[in-house]
mmCIF file of C-alpha atoms in Angstrom:
data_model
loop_
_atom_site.group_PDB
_atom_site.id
_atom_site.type_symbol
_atom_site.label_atom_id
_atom_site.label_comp_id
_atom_site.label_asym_id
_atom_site.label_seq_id
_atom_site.Cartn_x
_atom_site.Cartn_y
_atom_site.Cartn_z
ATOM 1 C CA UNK A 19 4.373 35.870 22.908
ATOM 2 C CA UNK A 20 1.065 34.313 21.164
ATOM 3 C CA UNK A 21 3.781 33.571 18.163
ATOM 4 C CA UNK A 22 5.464 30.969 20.655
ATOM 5 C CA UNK A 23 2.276 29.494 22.179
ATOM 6 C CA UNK A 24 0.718 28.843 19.001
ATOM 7 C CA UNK A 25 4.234 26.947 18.238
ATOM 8 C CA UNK A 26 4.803 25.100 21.412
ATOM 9 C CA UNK A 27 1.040 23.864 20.850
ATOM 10 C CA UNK A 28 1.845 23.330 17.243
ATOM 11 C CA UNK A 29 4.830 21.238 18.088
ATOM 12 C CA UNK A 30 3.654 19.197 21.340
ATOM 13 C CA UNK A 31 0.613 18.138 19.240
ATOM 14 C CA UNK A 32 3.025 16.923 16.572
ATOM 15 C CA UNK A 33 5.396 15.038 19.322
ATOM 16 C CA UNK A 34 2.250 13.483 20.655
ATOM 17 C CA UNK A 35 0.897 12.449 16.983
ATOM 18 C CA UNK A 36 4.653 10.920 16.867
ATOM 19 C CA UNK A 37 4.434 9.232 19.876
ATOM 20 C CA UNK A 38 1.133 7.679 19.324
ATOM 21 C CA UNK A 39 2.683 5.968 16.134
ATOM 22 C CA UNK A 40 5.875 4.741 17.706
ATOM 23 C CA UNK A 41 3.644 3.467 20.215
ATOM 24 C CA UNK A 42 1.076 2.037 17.843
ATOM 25 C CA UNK A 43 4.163 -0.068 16.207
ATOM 26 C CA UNK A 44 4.882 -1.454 19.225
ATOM 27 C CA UNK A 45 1.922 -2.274 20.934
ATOM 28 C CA UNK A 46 -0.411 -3.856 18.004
ATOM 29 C CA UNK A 47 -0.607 -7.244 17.495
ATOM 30 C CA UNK A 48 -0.312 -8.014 13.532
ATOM 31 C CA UNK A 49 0.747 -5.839 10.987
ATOM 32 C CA UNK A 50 -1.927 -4.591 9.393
ATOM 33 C CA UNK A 51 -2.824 -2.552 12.305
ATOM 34 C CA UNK A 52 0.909 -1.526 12.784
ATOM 35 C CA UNK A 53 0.623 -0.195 9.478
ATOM 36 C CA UNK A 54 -2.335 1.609 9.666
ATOM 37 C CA UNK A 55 -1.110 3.535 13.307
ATOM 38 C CA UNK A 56 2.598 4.491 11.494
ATOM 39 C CA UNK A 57 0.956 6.084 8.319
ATOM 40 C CA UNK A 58 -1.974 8.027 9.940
ATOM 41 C CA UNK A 59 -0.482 9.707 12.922
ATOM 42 C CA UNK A 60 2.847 10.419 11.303
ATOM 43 C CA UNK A 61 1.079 12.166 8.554
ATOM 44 C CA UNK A 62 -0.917 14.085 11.180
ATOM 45 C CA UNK A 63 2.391 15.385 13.381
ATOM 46 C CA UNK A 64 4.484 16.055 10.172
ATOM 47 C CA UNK A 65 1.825 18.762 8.993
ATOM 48 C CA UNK A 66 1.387 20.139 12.884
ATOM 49 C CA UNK A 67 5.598 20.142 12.573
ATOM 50 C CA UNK A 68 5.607 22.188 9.080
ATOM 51 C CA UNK A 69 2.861 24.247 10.677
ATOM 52 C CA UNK A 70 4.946 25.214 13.939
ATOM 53 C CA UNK A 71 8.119 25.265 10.901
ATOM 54 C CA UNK A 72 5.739 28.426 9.318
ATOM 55 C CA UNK A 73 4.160 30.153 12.267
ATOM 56 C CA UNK A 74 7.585 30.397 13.475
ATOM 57 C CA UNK A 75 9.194 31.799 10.482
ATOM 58 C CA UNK A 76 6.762 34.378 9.505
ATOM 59 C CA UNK A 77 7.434 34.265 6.284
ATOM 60 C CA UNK A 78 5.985 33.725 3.192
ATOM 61 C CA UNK A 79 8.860 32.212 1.564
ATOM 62 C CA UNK A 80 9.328 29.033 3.271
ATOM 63 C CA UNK A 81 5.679 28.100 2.938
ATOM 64 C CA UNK A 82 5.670 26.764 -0.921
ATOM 65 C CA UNK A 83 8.790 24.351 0.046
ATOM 66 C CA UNK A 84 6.948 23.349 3.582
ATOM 67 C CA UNK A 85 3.517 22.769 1.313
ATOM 68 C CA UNK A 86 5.639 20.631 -1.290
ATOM 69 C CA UNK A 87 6.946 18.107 1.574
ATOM 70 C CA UNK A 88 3.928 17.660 3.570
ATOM 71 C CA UNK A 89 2.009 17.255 -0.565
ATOM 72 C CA UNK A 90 4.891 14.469 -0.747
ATOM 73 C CA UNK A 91 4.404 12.773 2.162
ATOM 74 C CA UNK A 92 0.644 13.032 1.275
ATOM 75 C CA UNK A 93 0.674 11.237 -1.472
ATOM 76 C CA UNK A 94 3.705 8.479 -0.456
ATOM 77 C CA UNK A 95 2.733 7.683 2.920
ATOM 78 C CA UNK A 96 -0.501 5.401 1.593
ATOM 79 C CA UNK A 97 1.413 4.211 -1.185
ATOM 80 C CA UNK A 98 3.907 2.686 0.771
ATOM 81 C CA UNK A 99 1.259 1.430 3.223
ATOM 82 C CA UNK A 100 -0.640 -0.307 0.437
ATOM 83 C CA UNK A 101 2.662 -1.963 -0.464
ATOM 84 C CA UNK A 102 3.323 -3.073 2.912
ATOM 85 C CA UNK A 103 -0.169 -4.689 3.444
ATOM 86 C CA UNK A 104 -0.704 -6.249 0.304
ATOM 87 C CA UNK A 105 3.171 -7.864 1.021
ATOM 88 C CA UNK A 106 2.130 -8.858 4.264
ATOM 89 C CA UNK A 107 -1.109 -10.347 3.432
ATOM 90 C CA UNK A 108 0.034 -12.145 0.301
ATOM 91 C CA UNK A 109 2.956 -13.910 3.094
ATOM 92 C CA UNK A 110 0.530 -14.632 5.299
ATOM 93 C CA UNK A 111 2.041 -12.024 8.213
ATOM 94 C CA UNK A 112 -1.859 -11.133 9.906
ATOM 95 C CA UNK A 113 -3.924 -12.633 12.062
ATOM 96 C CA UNK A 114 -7.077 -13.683 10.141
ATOM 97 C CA UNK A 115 -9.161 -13.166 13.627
ATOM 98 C CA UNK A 116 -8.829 -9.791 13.671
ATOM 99 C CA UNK A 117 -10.160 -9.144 10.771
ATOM 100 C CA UNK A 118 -13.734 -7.871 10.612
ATOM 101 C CA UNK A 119 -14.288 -8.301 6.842
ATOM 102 C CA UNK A 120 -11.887 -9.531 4.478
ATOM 103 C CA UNK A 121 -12.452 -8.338 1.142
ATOM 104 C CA UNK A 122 -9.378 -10.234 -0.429
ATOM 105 C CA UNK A 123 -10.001 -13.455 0.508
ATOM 106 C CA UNK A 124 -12.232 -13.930 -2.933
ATOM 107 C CA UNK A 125 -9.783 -12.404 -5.045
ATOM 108 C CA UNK A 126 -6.857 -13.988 -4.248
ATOM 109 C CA UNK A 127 -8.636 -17.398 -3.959
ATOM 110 C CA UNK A 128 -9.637 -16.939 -7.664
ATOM 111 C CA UNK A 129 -6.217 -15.541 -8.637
ATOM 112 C CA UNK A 130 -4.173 -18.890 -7.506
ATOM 113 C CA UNK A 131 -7.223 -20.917 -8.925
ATOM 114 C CA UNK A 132 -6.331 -19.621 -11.853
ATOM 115 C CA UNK A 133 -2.414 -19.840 -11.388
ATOM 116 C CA UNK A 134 -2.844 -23.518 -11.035
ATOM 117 C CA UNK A 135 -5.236 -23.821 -13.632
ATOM 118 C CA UNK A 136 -2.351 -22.585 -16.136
ATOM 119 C CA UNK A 137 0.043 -23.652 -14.586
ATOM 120 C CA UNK A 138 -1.533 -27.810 -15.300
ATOM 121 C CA UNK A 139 -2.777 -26.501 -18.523
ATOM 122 C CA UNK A 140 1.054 -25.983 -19.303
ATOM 123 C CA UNK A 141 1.613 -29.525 -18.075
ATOM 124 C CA UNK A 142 -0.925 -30.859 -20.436
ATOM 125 C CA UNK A 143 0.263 -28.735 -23.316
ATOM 126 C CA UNK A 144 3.416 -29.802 -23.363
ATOM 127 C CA UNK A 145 2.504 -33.425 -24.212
ATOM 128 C CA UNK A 146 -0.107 -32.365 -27.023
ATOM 129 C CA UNK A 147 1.981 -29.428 -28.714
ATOM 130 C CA UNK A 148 4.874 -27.574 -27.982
ATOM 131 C CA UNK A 149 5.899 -26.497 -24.088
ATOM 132 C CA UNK A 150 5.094 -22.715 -25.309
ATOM 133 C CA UNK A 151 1.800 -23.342 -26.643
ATOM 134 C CA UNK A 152 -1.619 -22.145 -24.155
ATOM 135 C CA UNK A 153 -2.917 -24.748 -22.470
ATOM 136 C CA UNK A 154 -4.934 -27.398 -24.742
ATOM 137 C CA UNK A 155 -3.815 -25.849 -27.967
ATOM 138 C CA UNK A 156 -2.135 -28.022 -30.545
ATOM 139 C CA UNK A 157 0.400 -26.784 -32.704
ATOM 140 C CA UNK A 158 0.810 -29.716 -34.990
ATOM 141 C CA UNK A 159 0.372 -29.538 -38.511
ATOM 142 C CA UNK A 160 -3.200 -31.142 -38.290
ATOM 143 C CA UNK A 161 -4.703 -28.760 -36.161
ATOM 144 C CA UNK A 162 -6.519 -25.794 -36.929
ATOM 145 C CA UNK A 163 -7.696 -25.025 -40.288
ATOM 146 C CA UNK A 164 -6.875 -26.190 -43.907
ATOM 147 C CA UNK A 165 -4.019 -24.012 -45.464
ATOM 148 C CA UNK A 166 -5.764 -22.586 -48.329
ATOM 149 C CA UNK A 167 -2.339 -21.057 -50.403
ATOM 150 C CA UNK A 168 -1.551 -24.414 -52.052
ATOM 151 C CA UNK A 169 -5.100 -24.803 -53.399
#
């Protein structure tokens, strides 16, 4: 009798952790915050679901395999998140407004500086030396230092 109610709570605390995330992917406005409500509740239910999985069984033997998935979905869950939000902030898909601090900006700003600073460096190269060559490096004969072997 305690066995079940310890489930049931188990289990309606992991449908509601569920249902807060399907709800958080609907309701919030950019995805950033979408992310952020289907990674942390889902990770929340799934162990109250493993936890209902064990009480239920009463047994030790399911408990290393129901320790290994909720370990797995530990450690992929932000992963995946990260992935998601750096994909969707590199595209553009957020709304700049609601962010409170944005501790990218800098960073990527000095990451396509430096994109197009290669990127004409290249242009520049490739009338001075050959295409290949880093920007404003010759590779003609002239350039560089004496060769020495012929002396």
């Amino acid at each position: 009798m305690v066995q079940d109610v310890i489930v049931s709570v188990l289990l309606i605390g992991g449908a509601l952790m569920s249902l807060a995330a399907g709800i958080g992917l609907t309701r919030f406005p950019d995805l950033l915050s979408r992310m952020h409500a289907a990674t942390k509740p889902q990770v929340l239910g799934l162990l109250l679901f493993l936890l209902a999985l064990a009480v239920e069984n009463g047994s030790w033997v399911l408990v290393p395999i129901l320790v290994l998935c909720w370990i797995f979905q530990l450690l992929t869950s932000p992963v995946s998140a990260h992935m998601v939000g750096r994909a969707g902030y590199r595209t553009r898909h957020l709304q700049r407004e609601l962010l409170t601090l944005d501790e990218l900006d800098d960073i990527v700003a000095k990451a396509a500086d430096e994109v197009d600073g290669r990127a004409a460096g290249d242009d520049r190269a490739g009338t001075a030396g050959t295409a290949g060559s880093p920007a404003g490096q010759d590779d003609s004969p002239t350039a560089g230092p004496p060769d020495r072997s012929q002396a």
